mmCIF file of C-alpha atoms and ligand atoms in Angstrom:
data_model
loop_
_atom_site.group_PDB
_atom_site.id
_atom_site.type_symbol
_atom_site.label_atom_id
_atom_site.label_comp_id
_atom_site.label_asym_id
_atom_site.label_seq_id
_atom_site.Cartn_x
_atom_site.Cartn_y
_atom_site.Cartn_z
ATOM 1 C CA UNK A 1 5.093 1.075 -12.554
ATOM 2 C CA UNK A 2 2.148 1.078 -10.319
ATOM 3 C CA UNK A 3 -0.079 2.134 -13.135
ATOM 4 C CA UNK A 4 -2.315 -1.098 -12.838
ATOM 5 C CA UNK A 5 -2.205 -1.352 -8.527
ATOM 6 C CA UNK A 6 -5.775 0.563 -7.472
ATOM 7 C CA UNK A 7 -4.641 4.437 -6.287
ATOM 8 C CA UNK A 8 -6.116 3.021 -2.892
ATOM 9 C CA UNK A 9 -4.133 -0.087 -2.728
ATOM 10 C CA UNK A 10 -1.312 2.589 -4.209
ATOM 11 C CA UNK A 11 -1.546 5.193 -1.331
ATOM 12 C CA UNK A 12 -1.846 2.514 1.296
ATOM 13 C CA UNK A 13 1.552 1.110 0.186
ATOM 14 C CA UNK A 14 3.303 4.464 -0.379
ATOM 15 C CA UNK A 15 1.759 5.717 3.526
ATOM 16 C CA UNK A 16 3.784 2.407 4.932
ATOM 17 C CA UNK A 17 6.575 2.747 3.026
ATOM 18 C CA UNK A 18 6.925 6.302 3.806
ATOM 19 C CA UNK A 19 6.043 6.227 7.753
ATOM 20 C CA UNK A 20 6.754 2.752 8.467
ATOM 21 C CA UNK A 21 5.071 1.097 11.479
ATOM 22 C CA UNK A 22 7.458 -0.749 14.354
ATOM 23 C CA UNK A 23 9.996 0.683 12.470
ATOM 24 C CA UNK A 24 12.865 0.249 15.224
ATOM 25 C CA UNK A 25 15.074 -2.203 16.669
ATOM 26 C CA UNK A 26 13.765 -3.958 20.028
ATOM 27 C CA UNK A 27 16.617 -4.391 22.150
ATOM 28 C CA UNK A 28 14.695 -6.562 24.440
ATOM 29 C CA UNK A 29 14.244 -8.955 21.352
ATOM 30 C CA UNK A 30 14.389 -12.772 22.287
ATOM 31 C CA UNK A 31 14.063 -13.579 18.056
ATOM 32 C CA UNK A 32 16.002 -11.727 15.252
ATOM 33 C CA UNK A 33 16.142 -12.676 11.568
ATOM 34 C CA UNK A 34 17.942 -11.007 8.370
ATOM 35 C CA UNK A 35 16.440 -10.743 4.767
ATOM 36 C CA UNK A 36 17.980 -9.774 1.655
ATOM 37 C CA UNK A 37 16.632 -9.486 -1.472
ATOM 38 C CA UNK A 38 19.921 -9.095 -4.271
ATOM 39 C CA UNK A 39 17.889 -8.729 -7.192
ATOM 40 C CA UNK A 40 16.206 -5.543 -5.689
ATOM 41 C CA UNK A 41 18.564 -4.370 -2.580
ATOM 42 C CA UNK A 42 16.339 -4.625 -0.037
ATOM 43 C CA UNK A 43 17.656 -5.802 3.186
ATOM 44 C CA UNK A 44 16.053 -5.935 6.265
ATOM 45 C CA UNK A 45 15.816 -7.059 9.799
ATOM 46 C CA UNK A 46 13.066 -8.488 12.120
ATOM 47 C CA UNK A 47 12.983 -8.477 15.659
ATOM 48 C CA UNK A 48 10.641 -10.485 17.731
ATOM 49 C CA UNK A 49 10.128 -10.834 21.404
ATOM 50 C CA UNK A 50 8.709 -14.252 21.830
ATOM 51 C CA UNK A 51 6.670 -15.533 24.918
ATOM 52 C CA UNK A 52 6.592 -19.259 24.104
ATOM 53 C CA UNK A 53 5.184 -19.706 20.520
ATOM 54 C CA UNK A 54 3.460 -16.179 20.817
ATOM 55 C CA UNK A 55 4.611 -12.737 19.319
ATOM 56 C CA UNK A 56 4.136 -10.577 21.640
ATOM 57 C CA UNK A 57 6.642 -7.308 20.011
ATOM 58 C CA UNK A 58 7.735 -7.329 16.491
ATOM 59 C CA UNK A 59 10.022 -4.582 14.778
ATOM 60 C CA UNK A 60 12.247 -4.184 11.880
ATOM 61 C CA UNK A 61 14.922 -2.146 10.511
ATOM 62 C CA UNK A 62 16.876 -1.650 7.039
ATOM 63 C CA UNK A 63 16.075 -0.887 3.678
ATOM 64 C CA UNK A 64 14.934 -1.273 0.016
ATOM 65 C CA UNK A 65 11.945 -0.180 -2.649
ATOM 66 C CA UNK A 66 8.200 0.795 -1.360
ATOM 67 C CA UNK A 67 6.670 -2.802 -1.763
ATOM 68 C CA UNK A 68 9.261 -4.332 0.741
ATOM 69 C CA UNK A 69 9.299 -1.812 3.317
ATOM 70 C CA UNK A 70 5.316 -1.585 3.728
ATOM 71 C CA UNK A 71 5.135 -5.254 3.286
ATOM 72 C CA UNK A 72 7.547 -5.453 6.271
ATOM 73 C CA UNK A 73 5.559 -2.549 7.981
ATOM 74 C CA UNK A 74 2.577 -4.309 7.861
ATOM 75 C CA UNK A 75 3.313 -7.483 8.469
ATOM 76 C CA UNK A 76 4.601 -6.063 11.843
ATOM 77 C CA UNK A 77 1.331 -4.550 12.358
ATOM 78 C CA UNK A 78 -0.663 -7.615 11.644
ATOM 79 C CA UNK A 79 1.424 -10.399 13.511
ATOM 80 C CA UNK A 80 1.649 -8.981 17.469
ATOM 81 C CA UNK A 81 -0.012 -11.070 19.653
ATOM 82 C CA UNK A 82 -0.119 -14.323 16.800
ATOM 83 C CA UNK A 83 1.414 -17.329 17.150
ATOM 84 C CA UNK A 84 3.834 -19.000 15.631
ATOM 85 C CA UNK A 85 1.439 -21.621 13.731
ATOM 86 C CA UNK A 86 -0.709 -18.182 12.576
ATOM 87 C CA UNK A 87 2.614 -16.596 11.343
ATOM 88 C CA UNK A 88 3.258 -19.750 9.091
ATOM 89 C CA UNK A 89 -0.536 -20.006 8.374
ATOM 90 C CA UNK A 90 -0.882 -16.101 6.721
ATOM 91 C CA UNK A 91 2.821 -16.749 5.324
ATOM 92 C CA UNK A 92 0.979 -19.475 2.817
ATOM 93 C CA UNK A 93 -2.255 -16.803 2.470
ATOM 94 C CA UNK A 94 0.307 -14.040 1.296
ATOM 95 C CA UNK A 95 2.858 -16.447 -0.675
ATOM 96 C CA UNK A 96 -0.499 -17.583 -2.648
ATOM 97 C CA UNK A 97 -1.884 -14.029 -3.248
ATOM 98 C CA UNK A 98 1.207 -12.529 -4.243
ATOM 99 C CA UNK A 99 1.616 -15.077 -6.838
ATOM 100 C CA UNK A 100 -1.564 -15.262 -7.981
ATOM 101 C CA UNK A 101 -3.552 -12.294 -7.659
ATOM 102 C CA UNK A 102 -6.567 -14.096 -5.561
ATOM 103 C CA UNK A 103 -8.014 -12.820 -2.092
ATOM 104 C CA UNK A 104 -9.058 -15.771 -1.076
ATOM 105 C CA UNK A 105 -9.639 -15.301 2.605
ATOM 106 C CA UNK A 106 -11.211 -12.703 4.518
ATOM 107 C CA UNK A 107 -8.613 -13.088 7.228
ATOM 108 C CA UNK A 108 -6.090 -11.622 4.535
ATOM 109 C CA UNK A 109 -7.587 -8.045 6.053
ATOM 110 C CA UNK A 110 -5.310 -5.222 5.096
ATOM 111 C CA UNK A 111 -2.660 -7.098 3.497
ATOM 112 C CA UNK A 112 -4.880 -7.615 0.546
ATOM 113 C CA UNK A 113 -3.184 -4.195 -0.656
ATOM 114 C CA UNK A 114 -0.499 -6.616 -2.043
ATOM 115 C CA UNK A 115 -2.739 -8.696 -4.270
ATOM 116 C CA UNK A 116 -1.462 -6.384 -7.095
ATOM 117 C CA UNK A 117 1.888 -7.363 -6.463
ATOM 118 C CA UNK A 118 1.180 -10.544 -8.799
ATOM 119 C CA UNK A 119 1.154 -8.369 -11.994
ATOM 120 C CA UNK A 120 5.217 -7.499 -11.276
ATOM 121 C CA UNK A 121 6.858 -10.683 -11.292
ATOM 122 C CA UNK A 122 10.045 -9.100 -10.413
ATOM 123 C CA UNK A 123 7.930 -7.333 -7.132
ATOM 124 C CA UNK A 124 7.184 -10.656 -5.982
ATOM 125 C CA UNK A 125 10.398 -11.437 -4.484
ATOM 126 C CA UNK A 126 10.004 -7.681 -2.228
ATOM 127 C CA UNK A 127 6.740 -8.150 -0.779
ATOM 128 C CA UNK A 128 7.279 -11.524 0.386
ATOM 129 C CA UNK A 129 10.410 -11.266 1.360
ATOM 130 C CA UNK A 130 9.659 -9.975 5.052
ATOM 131 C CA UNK A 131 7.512 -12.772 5.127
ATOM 132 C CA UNK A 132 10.176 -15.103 4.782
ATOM 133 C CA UNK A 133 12.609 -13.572 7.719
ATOM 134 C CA UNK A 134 9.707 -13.341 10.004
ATOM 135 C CA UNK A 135 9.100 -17.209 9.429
ATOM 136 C CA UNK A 136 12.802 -17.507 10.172
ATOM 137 C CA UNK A 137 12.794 -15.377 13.150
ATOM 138 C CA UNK A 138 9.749 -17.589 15.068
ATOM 139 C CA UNK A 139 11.195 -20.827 13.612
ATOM 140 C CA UNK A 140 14.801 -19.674 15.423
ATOM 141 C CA UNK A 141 16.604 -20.094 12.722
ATOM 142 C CA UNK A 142 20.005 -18.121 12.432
ATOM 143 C CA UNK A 143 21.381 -17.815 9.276
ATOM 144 C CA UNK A 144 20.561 -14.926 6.848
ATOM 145 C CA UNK A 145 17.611 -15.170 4.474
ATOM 146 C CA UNK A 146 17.925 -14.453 0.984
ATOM 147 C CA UNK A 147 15.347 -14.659 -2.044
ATOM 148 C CA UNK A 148 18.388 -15.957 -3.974
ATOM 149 C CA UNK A 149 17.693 -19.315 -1.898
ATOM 150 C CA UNK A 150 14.143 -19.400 -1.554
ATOM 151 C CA UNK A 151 11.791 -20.321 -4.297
ATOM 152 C CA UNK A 152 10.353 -17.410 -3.842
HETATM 153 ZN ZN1 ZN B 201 12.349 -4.438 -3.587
#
């Protein structure tokens, strides 16, 4: 299914989602959001220990397919020490190049291993969903996040 992803783009996704990064609960965490994802199974959650409006420790635990565990493993790496206006910002960057395919912005960095994500419609909904309970986890917002509810 990964036949048209680049093998580097491949192995970069299949390295995360096989040694995950912050891949643990934080039991200090000030911030903690749930995401679910029915039409795959995944299900994860994000913890965040929030200093003000900045990230300053971010894990996650749970489960689901290689796309939405080494989008959530790299998301993690990527967003320590951003704040909470960055988080939203790079949310729009990877909502837009998950749906379209583009790399617009060189900020993107390593996340641009999901640009191929665009060519699985139904993969969509499992890279960004991580995305989506990390917004909901600096935004304080309680109640569970699922794709279902989301337009993507
Ligand atoms: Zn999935």
């Amino acid at each position: 299914m990964f036949d048209d992803l680049t093998d580097l783009y491949q192995q970069v996704i299949l390295d995360h989602s096989k040694s995950p990064r912050n891949f643990h609960k934080l039991e200090n965490a000030n911030r903690t959001a749930q995401g679910h994802n029915p039409l795959c199974g995944d299900h994860y959650t994000i913890y965040a220990v929030m200093d003000g409006d900045v990230i300053k420790d971010i894990g996650f635990q749970g489960a689901g397919c290689a796309i939405s565990k080494a989008s959530a493993s790299i998301l993690t790496d990527t967003l320590k020490g951003k704040t909470k206006t960055e988080v939203k910002a790079l949310f729009d960057k990877v909502h837009d190049m998950v749906t379209t395919g583009k790399v617009n912005d060189g900020e993107i960095g390593k996340l641009a291993v999901f640009a191929g994500v665009h060519k699985f419609p139904a993969r969509v909904k499992c890279a960004i969903l991580p995305w989506h309970a990390v917004v909901a986890a600096v935004e304080g917002r309680q109640e569970p996040v699922t794709t279902e509810k989301e337009d993507t």
